[in-house]
mmCIF file of C-alpha atoms in Angstrom:
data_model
loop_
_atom_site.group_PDB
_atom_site.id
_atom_site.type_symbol
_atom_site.label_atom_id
_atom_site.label_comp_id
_atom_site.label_asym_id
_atom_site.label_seq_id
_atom_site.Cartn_x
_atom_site.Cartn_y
_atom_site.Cartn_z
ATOM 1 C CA UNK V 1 46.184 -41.514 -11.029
ATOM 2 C CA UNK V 2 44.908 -38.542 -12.912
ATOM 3 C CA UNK V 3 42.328 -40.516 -15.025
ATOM 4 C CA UNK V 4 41.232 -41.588 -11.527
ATOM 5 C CA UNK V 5 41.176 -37.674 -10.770
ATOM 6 C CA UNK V 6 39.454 -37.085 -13.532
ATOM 7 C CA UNK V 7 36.523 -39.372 -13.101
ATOM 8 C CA UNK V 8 35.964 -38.208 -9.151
ATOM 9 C CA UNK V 9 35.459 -35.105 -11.011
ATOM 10 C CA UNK V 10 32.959 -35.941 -12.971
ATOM 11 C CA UNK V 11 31.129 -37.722 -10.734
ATOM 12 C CA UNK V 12 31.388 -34.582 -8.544
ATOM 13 C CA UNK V 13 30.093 -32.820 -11.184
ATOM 14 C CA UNK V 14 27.458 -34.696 -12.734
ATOM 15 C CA UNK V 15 26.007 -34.787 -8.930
ATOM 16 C CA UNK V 16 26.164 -31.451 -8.572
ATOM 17 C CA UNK V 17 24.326 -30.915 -11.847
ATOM 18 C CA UNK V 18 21.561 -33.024 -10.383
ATOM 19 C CA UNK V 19 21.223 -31.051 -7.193
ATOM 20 C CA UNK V 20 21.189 -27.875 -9.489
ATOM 21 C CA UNK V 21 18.180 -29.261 -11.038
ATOM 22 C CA UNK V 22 16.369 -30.195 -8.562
ATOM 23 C CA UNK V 23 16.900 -26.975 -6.695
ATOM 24 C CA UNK V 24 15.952 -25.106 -9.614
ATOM 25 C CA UNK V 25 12.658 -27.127 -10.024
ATOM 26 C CA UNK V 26 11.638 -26.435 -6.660
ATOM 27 C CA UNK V 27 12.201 -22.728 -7.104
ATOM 28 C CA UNK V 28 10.702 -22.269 -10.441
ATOM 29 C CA UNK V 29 7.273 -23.855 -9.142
ATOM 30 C CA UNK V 30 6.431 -20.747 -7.383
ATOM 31 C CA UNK V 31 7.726 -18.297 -10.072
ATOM 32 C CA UNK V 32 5.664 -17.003 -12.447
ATOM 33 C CA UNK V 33 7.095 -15.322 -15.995
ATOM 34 C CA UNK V 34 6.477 -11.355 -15.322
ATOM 35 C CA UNK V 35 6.631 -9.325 -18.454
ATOM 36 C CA UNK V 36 6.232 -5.331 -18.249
ATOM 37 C CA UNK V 37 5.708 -2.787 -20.494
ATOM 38 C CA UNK V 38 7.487 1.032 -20.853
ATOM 39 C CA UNK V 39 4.165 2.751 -19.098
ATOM 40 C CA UNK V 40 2.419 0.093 -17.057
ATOM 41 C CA UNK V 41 1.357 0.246 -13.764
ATOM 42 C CA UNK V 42 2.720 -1.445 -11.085
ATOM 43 C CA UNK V 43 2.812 -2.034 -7.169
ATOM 44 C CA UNK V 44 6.436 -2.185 -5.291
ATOM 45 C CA UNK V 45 6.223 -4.353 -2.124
ATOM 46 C CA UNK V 46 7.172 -2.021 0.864
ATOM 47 C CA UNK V 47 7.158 -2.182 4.698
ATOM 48 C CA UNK V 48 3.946 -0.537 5.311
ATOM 49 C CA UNK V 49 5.765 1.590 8.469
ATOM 50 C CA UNK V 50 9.817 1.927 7.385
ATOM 51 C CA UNK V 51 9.202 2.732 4.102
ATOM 52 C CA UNK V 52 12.983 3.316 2.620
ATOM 53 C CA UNK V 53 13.071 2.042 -0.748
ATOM 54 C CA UNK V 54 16.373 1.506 -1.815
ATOM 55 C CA UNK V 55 16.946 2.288 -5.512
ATOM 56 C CA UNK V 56 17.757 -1.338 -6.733
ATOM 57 C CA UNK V 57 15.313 -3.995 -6.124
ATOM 58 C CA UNK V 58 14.438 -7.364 -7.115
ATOM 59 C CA UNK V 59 11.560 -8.435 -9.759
ATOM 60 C CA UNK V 60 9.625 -10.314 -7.412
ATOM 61 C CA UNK V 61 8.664 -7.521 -5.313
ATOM 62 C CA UNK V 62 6.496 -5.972 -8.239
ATOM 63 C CA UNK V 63 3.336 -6.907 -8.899
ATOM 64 C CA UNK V 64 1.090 -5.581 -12.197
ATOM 65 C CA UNK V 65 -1.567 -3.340 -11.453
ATOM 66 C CA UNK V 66 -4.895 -4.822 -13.102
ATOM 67 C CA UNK V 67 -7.149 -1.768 -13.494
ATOM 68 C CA UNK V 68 -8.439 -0.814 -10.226
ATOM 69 C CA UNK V 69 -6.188 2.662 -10.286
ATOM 70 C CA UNK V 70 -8.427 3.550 -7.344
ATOM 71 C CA UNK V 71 -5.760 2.387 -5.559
ATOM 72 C CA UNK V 72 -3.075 4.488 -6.535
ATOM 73 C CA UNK V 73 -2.014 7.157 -4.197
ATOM 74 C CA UNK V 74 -0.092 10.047 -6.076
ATOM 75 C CA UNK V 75 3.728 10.513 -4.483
ATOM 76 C CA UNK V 76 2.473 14.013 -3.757
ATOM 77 C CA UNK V 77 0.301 13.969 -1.506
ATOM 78 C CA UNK V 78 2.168 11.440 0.588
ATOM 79 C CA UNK V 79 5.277 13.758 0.308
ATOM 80 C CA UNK V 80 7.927 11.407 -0.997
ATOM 81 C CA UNK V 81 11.256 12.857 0.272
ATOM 82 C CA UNK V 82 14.340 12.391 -1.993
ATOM 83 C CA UNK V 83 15.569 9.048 -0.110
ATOM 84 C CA UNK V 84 12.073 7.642 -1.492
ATOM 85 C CA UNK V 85 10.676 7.322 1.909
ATOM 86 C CA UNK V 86 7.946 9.004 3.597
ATOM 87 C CA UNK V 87 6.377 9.895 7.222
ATOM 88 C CA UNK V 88 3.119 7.788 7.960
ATOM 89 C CA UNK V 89 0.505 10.066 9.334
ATOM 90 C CA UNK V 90 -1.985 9.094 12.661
ATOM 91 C CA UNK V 91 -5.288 9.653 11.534
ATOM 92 C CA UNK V 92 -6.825 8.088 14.253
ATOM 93 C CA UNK V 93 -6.776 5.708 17.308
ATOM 94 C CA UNK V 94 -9.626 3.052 16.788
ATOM 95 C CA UNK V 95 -9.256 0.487 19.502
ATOM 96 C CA UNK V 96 -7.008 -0.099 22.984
ATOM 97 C CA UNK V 97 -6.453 -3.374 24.574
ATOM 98 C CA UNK V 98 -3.667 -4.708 27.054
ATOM 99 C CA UNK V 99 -1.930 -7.781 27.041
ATOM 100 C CA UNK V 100 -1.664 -9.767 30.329
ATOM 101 C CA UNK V 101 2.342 -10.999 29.934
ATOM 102 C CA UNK V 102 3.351 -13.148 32.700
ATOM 103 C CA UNK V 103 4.881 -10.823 35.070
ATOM 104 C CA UNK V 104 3.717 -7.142 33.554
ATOM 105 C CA UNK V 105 1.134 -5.649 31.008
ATOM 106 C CA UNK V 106 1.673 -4.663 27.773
ATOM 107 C CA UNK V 107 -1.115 -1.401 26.496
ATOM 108 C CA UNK V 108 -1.615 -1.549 22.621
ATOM 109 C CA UNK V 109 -3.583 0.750 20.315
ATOM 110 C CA UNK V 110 -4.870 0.032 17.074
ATOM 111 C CA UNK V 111 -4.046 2.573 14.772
ATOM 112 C CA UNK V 112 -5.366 3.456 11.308
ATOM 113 C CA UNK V 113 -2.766 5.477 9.131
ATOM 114 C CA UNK V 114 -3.395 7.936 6.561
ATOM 115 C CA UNK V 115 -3.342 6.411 2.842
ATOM 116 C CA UNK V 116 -4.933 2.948 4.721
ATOM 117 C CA UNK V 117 -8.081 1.062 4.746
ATOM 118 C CA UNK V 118 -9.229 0.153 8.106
ATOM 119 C CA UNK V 119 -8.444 -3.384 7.269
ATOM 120 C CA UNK V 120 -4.384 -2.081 7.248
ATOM 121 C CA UNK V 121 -4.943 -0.682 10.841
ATOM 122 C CA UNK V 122 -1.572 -1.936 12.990
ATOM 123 C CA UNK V 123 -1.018 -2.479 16.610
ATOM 124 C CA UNK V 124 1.399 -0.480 18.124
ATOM 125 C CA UNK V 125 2.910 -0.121 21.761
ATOM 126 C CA UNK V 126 1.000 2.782 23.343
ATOM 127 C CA UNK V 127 3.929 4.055 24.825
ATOM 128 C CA UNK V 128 5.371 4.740 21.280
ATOM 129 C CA UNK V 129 2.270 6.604 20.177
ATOM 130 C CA UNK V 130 1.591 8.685 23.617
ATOM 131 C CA UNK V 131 5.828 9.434 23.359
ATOM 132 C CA UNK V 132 4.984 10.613 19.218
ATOM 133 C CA UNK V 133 1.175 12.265 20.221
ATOM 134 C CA UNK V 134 0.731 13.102 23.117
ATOM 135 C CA UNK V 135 -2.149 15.121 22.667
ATOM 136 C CA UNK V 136 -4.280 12.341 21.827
ATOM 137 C CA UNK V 137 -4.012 11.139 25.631
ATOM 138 C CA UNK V 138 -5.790 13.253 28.131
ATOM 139 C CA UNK V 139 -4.400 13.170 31.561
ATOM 140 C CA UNK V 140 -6.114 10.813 33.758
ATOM 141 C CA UNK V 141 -8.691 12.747 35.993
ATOM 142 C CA UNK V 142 -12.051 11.173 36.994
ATOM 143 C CA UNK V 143 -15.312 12.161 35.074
ATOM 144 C CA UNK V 144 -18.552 12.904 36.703
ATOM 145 C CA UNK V 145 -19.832 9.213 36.619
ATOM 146 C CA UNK V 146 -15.880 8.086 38.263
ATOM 147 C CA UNK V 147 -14.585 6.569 34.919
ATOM 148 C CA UNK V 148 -11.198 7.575 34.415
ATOM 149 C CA UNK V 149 -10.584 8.299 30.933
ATOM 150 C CA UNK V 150 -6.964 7.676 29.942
ATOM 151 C CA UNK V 151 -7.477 8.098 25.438
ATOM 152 C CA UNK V 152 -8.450 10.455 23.500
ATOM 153 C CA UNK V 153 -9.763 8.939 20.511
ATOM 154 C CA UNK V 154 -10.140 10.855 17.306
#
């Protein structure tokens, strides 16, 4: 009875092995060997709006900066707080459009932050932005040719 016991267990084992393997083949396809030097230069994958970096983070979510330190954007002048996270900044409202939902409508603005190409310009809920600026959304009163202007844009 236990040399019966003790052959389940391999077999148990020598299966599990195999599934090991294979899962670990499939995984190190898309992995590529990262090596990093005291010095280098480097770009952390954040959320572009909640940017809380937590202290400890995983390998894959660095990638080596090759050359182009245009892109670097000194912690200064973003104002890093001490939690490593930071406030993005409106810099201007570039496009409106509202989506025709089934039984209401849902206003969007395109928005281009500071520190971001125009490319990086998000959609976000209109209400959001007229509740965070709402100086950049002039009261609706009608113009001399009867348009009704309802956004400011910068």
């Amino acid at each position: 009875m236990v040399y019966q016991a003790m052959e389940k267990i391999k077999i148990i084992e020598e299966r599990f092995q195999t599934t090991q393997s294979c899962k670990k083949s499939y995984t190190n396809v898309r992995r590529r060997d990262l090596e990093f030097e005291l010095h280098n230069w480097i770009y952390l994958k954040v959320s572009p709006m909640k940017a809380f970096i937590h202290p400890v983070f995983h390998i894959s979510m660095l990638k080596k900066c090759l050359e182009d330190l245009s892109l670097i954007i000194p912690t200064e002048s973003i104002k890093v707080k001490e939690s490593l996270s930071y406030e993005e900044i409106l810099v201007q409202i570039l496009d409106q459009q509202v989506h025709k939902l089934r039984t209401k409508e849902v206003a969007s603005v395109k928005v281009l932050w500071r520190n971001h190409f125009v490319k990086e310009a998000t959609w976000e809920a209109e209400e959001d932005i007229k509740a965070r600026y709402p100086y950049l959304f002039v009261p609706p009163n009608d113009d001399v040719d009867g348009n009704v202007p309802s956004l400011s844009l910068i």
